[in-house]
Amino acid sequence: MGERIQAVKGMNDVLPPDGARLERVVRTSRRMLEAYGYREVVTPAVEYTPLFVRAVGEVTDLVEKEMYTFPDRDGRSLSLRPEGTAGAIRAYVEHAVHKAEPVTKWYYAGPMFRHERQQRGRYRQFHQVGAEALGVAEPGIDAEMITMLVDLLATLSVPGTRARVSSLGCAGCRPAYRERLTGFLRPRAEALCEDCRRRIDRNPLRVLDCKKPGCAAARAGAPSTLDVLCPECRAHLDAVVGDLAALRVAHELDGTLVRGLDYYTRTTFEITGDAAELGAQNTLLGGGRYDALVEELGGPSVPAIGFAMGIERILLAMPADAPAPAADVFLVAIGEAARRWSIAQARVLRAAGLRVELDHRGGNPKRQIRRADSAGARFVVLVGDDELSAGTAALKDLRSGEQREIPQSALATELARLLSG
Ligand code: HAM
């Protein structure tokens, strides 16, 4: 007997009926994004490693510890994408999209890879739906994006959502904040983990998102970015908050909000959910502005904002729904001539848009009807030699148990009528 090979740790199979739920979340998100003028972009799942190092930041958990990095056959270092923004902006710059359009709104959906410690809601392969809006510096689009996401989560019936908004400042005011934070952290270095101690001088903001309990305790009372915003960044944030209030979108200003990626400037946001199924990983989506990234990746100076939502977390947070049946109609054939007729008839009904199953294994009609039942079919169409010569079929409603004869030529329209009613 062959040795059993299992899936890679932290990478999950999505079995039916969860595949359909996942697809439904993506479909609903697509519809919402398209209503807001976003169009789909598809970029590779693998990029040259320096792209992520430069975009996400060298001194981040994501780049230091979580990337799946390996040499290509020609020796160049490749990485599985840990997130979608870097690839999207690489494509935007590579194809000089800014020359063709002043404002670009892209969305994407697909798998991302992070070598994290796995737990509920945190996996090594997971799926995101994300979007990037380029070319708009004005705060109106920040508020619009947050509003769209609050509405999307409501459409998906995700309970207990909470939107938090902050600002990380810009190249002008960030240094002052960094200095304040470094000053706060230095006397507390002893209480921090080794990584955080190293980061005090290299990238103090990252100390704020260390997950170790000792570090969380030591950084209590750390200064907030909101206290050191320059007048322009303050005005930008006030405008975002003002728009959200005007749109009656509930949100909290939270200066302790930190994001795990280095490219953010000004507005950042996260939305959490309160479903018990989420466990400790209750952040459903996050994003923010990254006004300097396009230029850092070799493009022109183009302001931008984006978000990404974790599909697996949405699935955990969404209420369970009744599983959809695999078929609407089940064809039961008695005898070889009827079998031939039913495979042809199934093809006709399927072309008419019905979900149709039959049992190629044939056998006892009672057993075939039991299979129809377990496939979740509402109707059974029964045909034997008598029906074939009469040009009719027995149509049975499995829900009511009612059965009647109808002409074969009326089957498609009659079934479509019954199923739409
Ligand atoms: P992020 O906060 O790293 O942002 O990830 C966004 C979302 O992806 C999280 O809120 C979470 O729902 C989901 N997620 C992240 N890691 C995992 C994991 N290991 N397992 C399951 N779900 C996970 C970004 O990725 C940015 N690219 C968002 C962005 C776009 N910012 C600007 N544009």
XYZ file of C-alpha atoms and ligand atoms in Angstrom:
454
model
C 0.000 0.000 0.000
C 1.317 3.463 -0.869
C 2.360 5.803 1.896
C -0.193 8.533 2.463
C 0.922 12.050 1.528
C -0.815 14.893 3.317
C -1.453 18.528 2.400
C 1.242 21.066 3.268
C 0.833 22.269 6.846
C -1.319 25.399 7.056
C -2.650 24.958 3.500
C -6.244 23.832 3.443
C -8.496 21.894 1.144
C -11.860 23.572 0.643
C -14.352 20.735 0.198
C -17.938 21.102 -1.007
C -20.159 22.744 0.067
C -17.562 25.260 1.350
C -16.200 25.755 -2.165
C -19.537 27.309 -3.130
C -19.519 29.566 -0.049
C -16.024 30.792 -0.908
C -17.100 31.448 -4.473
C -20.174 33.320 -3.257
C -18.071 35.656 -1.084
C -15.774 36.385 -4.005
C -18.739 36.934 -6.342
C -20.457 39.325 -3.935
C -17.181 41.234 -3.458
C -16.617 41.460 -7.209
C -20.107 42.852 -7.726
C -19.581 45.480 -5.021
C -16.132 46.472 -6.339
C -17.413 46.755 -9.897
C -20.271 48.958 -8.702
C -17.541 51.284 -7.399
C -15.661 51.299 -10.707
C -12.895 48.791 -9.892
C -11.781 46.406 -12.637
C -10.085 43.060 -12.191
C -6.329 42.627 -12.553
C -4.569 39.262 -12.411
C -0.879 39.179 -11.535
C 1.405 36.158 -10.962
C 1.472 34.307 -7.639
C 5.292 34.474 -7.744
C 7.511 37.559 -8.029
C 11.215 38.327 -7.686
C 11.960 38.498 -3.961
C 13.360 42.079 -3.921
C 9.915 43.392 -4.919
C 8.421 42.317 -1.598
C 11.509 43.301 0.380
C 11.277 46.802 -1.027
C 7.487 47.189 -0.961
C 6.569 45.515 2.322
C 9.800 46.492 4.113
C 12.970 44.621 5.022
C 12.412 44.899 8.769
C 8.916 43.392 8.941
C 7.771 39.975 10.167
C 6.361 39.333 6.735
C 9.703 39.671 4.967
C 11.999 38.508 7.756
C 10.147 35.359 8.733
C 7.090 34.575 6.671
C 7.958 34.495 2.989
C 8.182 31.327 0.942
C 11.448 32.164 -0.818
C 13.421 29.863 -3.094
C 15.933 30.135 -5.940
C 14.642 29.788 -9.493
C 16.569 27.378 -11.748
C 18.672 30.305 -12.972
C 19.560 31.234 -9.407
C 17.352 34.355 -9.058
C 15.418 34.515 -5.822
C 11.654 34.101 -6.124
C 8.950 34.398 -3.483
C 5.335 33.299 -3.352
C 3.342 36.503 -2.933
C 2.516 37.179 0.736
C 0.091 39.950 -0.307
C -1.253 41.517 -3.492
C -0.289 45.201 -3.418
C 3.378 44.771 -4.375
C 2.552 42.758 -7.509
C -0.259 45.100 -8.546
C 1.984 48.168 -8.247
C 4.827 46.357 -10.027
C 2.415 45.722 -12.919
C 1.121 49.318 -12.826
C 4.675 50.656 -13.147
C 5.855 48.010 -15.624
C 3.003 48.745 -18.040
C 3.159 52.535 -17.491
C -0.565 52.535 -16.753
C -0.377 56.099 -15.385
C 0.315 57.322 -18.930
C -2.957 55.879 -20.207
C -5.220 56.955 -17.338
C -4.944 59.494 -14.529
C -6.981 57.358 -12.113
C -6.694 53.578 -11.952
C -8.942 51.339 -9.858
C -7.983 47.677 -9.771
C -9.134 44.700 -7.758
C -7.852 41.158 -7.469
C -8.813 37.878 -5.855
C -6.549 34.939 -5.225
C -4.305 32.932 -2.920
C -1.538 34.505 -0.808
C 1.200 32.684 1.091
C 2.696 33.422 4.499
C 4.712 31.020 6.626
C 2.934 31.957 9.858
C 2.257 29.896 12.951
C -1.042 28.368 12.000
C -4.162 28.686 14.099
C -7.824 29.217 13.431
C -8.179 32.066 10.913
C -4.444 32.117 10.209
C -3.130 29.894 7.459
C -0.073 29.550 5.263
C -2.125 29.677 2.086
C -5.182 31.912 2.337
C -7.301 33.909 -0.082
C -7.727 37.634 -0.365
C -9.965 39.963 -2.285
C -8.202 43.304 -2.482
C -8.255 46.563 -4.394
C -5.944 49.451 -5.170
C -7.015 52.938 -6.247
C -4.217 55.002 -7.792
C -4.037 58.655 -8.736
C -6.275 60.240 -6.099
C -4.639 62.110 -3.226
C -7.912 63.549 -1.887
C -9.417 62.095 1.295
C -12.817 61.517 -0.334
C -11.684 58.228 -1.783
C -10.424 57.018 1.615
C -13.887 57.491 3.109
C -15.511 55.987 0.028
C -13.387 52.838 0.310
C -14.141 52.374 4.010
C -17.849 52.921 3.346
C -17.836 50.359 0.532
C -16.204 47.808 2.837
C -18.664 48.376 5.670
C -21.478 47.855 3.138
C -19.800 44.754 1.700
C -19.539 43.117 5.124
C -23.194 43.953 5.786
C -24.186 42.412 2.441
C -22.287 39.276 3.476
C -24.190 39.267 6.826
C -20.963 39.389 8.849
C -21.960 40.203 12.446
C -20.432 42.664 14.920
C -18.194 44.606 12.570
C -16.134 47.480 13.938
C -14.183 49.889 11.750
C -11.095 51.563 13.158
C -9.318 54.408 11.411
C -5.958 56.019 12.043
C -3.224 57.980 10.330
C 0.468 57.157 10.153
C 1.477 60.597 8.910
C 3.732 61.314 5.959
C 7.424 61.631 5.189
C 7.196 65.072 6.815
C 5.812 64.146 10.224
C 6.775 60.477 10.492
C 10.397 61.195 11.603
C 9.154 63.178 14.607
C 6.872 60.320 15.590
C 9.640 57.785 15.095
C 11.888 59.769 17.373
C 9.216 59.999 20.064
C 8.545 56.298 19.833
C 12.228 55.400 19.950
C 12.590 57.608 23.021
C 9.672 55.806 24.641
C 10.944 52.326 23.774
C 14.627 52.661 24.667
C 14.208 52.654 28.464
C 11.878 49.662 28.077
C 14.230 47.646 25.863
C 14.927 45.069 28.579
C 11.282 44.029 28.627
C 11.107 43.557 24.846
C 11.882 40.425 22.857
C 15.130 40.164 20.949
C 13.526 41.109 17.615
C 11.894 44.192 19.063
C 15.086 45.311 20.754
C 16.805 45.187 17.376
C 13.896 47.106 15.840
C 13.917 50.028 18.295
C 16.437 51.803 16.111
C 15.863 50.148 12.741
C 12.039 50.223 12.548
C 10.381 51.173 15.845
C 6.847 51.097 14.382
C 7.178 47.353 13.999
C 7.579 46.990 17.788
C 3.949 48.106 17.991
C 2.698 45.070 16.151
C 4.785 42.354 17.847
C 2.420 39.637 19.000
C 4.448 38.538 22.058
C 2.613 39.247 25.355
C 5.772 40.670 27.022
C 6.146 43.241 24.253
C 2.449 44.122 24.324
C 2.761 44.898 28.058
C 5.995 46.858 27.669
C 4.602 49.136 24.974
C 1.468 50.097 26.915
C 1.181 53.881 26.899
C 3.305 54.282 23.771
C 2.794 57.618 22.003
C 0.126 57.728 19.319
C 0.819 58.823 15.761
C -2.240 61.037 16.008
C -0.418 63.350 18.436
C 2.341 64.287 16.011
C 0.555 64.661 12.674
C 1.582 67.661 10.594
C -1.221 70.119 9.720
C -1.698 68.569 6.245
C -1.982 65.017 7.589
C -4.313 66.210 10.344
C -6.541 67.953 7.795
C -6.575 64.831 5.625
C -7.640 62.670 8.554
C -10.288 65.181 9.659
C -11.715 65.167 6.141
C -11.918 61.351 6.064
C -13.630 61.290 9.436
C -15.956 64.120 8.344
C -17.047 62.221 5.234
C -17.602 59.040 7.230
C -19.741 60.929 9.711
C -21.753 62.511 6.891
C -22.319 59.054 5.399
C -23.277 57.770 8.865
C -20.611 55.085 8.763
C -19.799 54.072 12.343
C -16.053 54.100 13.023
C -13.542 54.805 15.772
C -10.405 56.882 15.583
C -7.714 54.680 17.061
C -4.136 55.902 17.316
C -2.964 52.456 18.446
C -3.936 50.844 15.147
C -0.823 49.365 13.551
C -0.439 47.594 10.268
C 2.204 44.944 9.618
C 3.496 46.437 6.365
C 5.862 49.369 5.939
C 4.382 51.089 2.886
C 1.551 52.937 4.623
C 1.276 56.716 4.854
C -1.604 58.778 6.257
C -4.938 56.906 6.457
C -4.910 53.318 7.713
C -7.942 51.259 8.659
C -9.060 47.828 9.795
C -12.439 46.191 10.261
C -12.878 43.431 12.841
C -15.794 41.069 13.459
C -17.088 39.611 16.724
C -18.148 36.096 15.625
C -16.829 33.567 18.179
C -15.688 31.354 15.288
C -12.954 33.886 14.448
C -11.027 33.172 17.639
C -8.033 35.474 18.104
C -7.818 36.370 14.394
C -10.739 38.769 14.249
C -9.349 41.225 11.701
C -11.432 40.714 8.583
C -9.727 43.272 6.395
C -7.191 46.050 6.484
C -5.679 48.682 4.307
C -4.622 52.252 3.904
C -2.866 54.881 1.885
C 0.606 54.333 0.442
C 1.411 57.594 -1.317
C 5.141 56.881 -1.720
C 5.143 53.254 -2.878
C 4.692 53.733 -6.631
C 7.749 55.976 -6.705
C 9.728 53.620 -4.468
C 9.068 50.859 -6.983
C 10.491 52.927 -9.833
C 7.316 54.638 -11.034
C 6.194 58.273 -11.025
C 4.875 59.947 -7.886
C 1.284 58.666 -7.744
C -0.803 58.655 -4.556
C -2.693 55.453 -3.773
C -4.913 53.644 -1.304
C -6.001 50.026 -1.038
C -7.274 47.222 1.143
C -7.347 43.430 1.327
C -9.915 41.166 2.933
C -9.252 37.603 4.139
C -11.832 35.278 2.605
C -11.319 32.429 5.095
C -12.038 34.821 7.950
C -15.207 36.028 6.244
C -16.295 32.394 5.889
C -15.684 31.826 9.607
C -17.640 34.960 10.513
C -20.594 34.457 8.152
C -23.637 32.609 9.427
C -23.850 29.017 8.222
C -26.361 28.612 5.423
C -28.345 25.609 4.268
C -26.156 23.667 1.861
C -27.296 24.039 -1.741
C -28.304 20.744 -3.362
C -26.061 19.249 -6.025
C -28.962 18.858 -8.481
C -32.489 20.145 -9.140
C -33.605 17.208 -11.225
C -32.671 13.530 -11.141
C -33.391 11.236 -14.065
C -34.271 7.651 -13.186
C -34.097 5.183 -16.080
C -35.444 1.645 -16.119
C -33.835 -0.475 -18.813
C -31.225 0.149 -21.512
C -33.473 2.069 -23.955
C -34.556 4.423 -21.168
C -30.923 4.866 -20.087
C -30.062 6.040 -23.602
C -33.046 8.376 -23.636
C -32.186 9.842 -20.235
C -28.569 10.723 -21.050
C -29.819 12.619 -24.124
C -32.636 14.249 -22.110
C -30.185 15.267 -19.346
C -28.124 17.060 -21.962
C -31.199 18.967 -23.180
C -32.269 19.954 -19.661
C -28.740 21.031 -18.716
C -28.558 23.195 -21.844
C -31.786 24.811 -20.614
C -29.928 25.826 -17.428
C -31.150 23.133 -15.024
C -28.830 21.217 -12.717
C -29.400 17.604 -13.651
C -28.011 14.326 -12.317
C -28.500 10.720 -13.245
C -26.953 7.541 -11.977
C -24.782 5.866 -14.586
C -24.586 2.823 -12.366
C -28.287 2.189 -13.091
C -29.989 -0.568 -11.098
C -33.159 -0.835 -9.071
C -35.404 2.278 -9.532
C -36.102 2.520 -5.786
C -32.400 2.722 -5.141
C -32.025 5.343 -7.884
C -34.720 7.462 -6.211
C -32.847 7.197 -2.928
C -29.779 8.554 -4.719
C -31.889 11.414 -6.091
C -32.882 12.196 -2.543
C -29.306 12.259 -1.260
C -28.263 14.497 -4.174
C -30.847 16.948 -2.818
C -32.895 16.887 -6.046
C -36.382 18.337 -5.815
C -37.779 16.467 -8.852
C -37.364 12.978 -10.265
C -38.131 12.164 -13.884
C -38.885 8.452 -14.228
C -38.829 6.695 -17.590
C -39.176 3.000 -18.517
C -40.273 1.144 -21.666
C -43.974 2.098 -21.246
C -43.223 5.823 -21.002
C -40.823 5.615 -23.932
C -43.457 4.163 -26.240
C -46.089 6.662 -25.015
C -43.697 9.623 -25.360
C -44.291 10.570 -21.716
C -42.353 10.679 -18.443
C -43.383 10.307 -14.800
C -42.577 13.551 -12.973
C -42.336 13.171 -9.212
C -42.017 16.018 -6.704
C -39.870 14.587 -3.902
C -40.989 17.279 -1.484
C -44.768 16.639 -1.785
C -44.533 13.033 -3.032
C -46.974 13.927 -5.839
C -46.435 12.162 -9.186
C -47.951 12.734 -12.645
C -47.393 11.857 -16.279
C -46.347 14.601 -18.664
C -45.332 14.630 -22.355
C -41.564 14.388 -22.797
C -41.643 17.451 -25.042
C -42.989 19.561 -22.129
C -40.363 18.489 -19.596
C -37.882 21.352 -19.957
C -40.449 24.155 -19.753
C -42.453 22.482 -16.984
C -39.363 21.829 -14.812
C -38.069 25.353 -15.377
C -41.486 26.721 -14.359
C -41.692 24.564 -11.210
C -38.139 25.366 -10.128
C -38.465 29.107 -10.580
C -41.727 29.192 -8.613
P -2.892 42.540 5.589
O -3.428 43.251 6.755
O -1.540 41.928 5.715
O -2.901 43.582 4.390
O -3.896 41.407 5.133
C -5.250 41.721 4.849
C -6.169 40.640 5.354
O -5.774 39.351 4.877
C -6.175 40.457 6.871
O -7.011 41.408 7.481
C -6.709 39.046 7.016
O -8.130 39.045 6.912
C -6.132 38.351 5.812
N -4.939 37.574 6.214
C -3.683 38.018 6.371
N -2.862 37.020 6.740
C -3.612 35.905 6.822
C -3.354 34.527 7.139
N -2.131 34.101 7.441
N -4.401 33.656 7.131
C -5.644 34.085 6.813
N -5.944 35.351 6.486
C -4.950 36.261 6.487
C -2.460 43.330 3.117
O -2.263 42.217 2.688
C -2.349 44.561 2.246
N -1.850 44.151 0.914
C -3.671 45.286 2.135
C -3.562 46.507 1.300
C -3.868 46.631 -0.020
N -3.113 47.675 1.698
C -3.125 48.520 0.684
N -3.564 47.888 -0.364
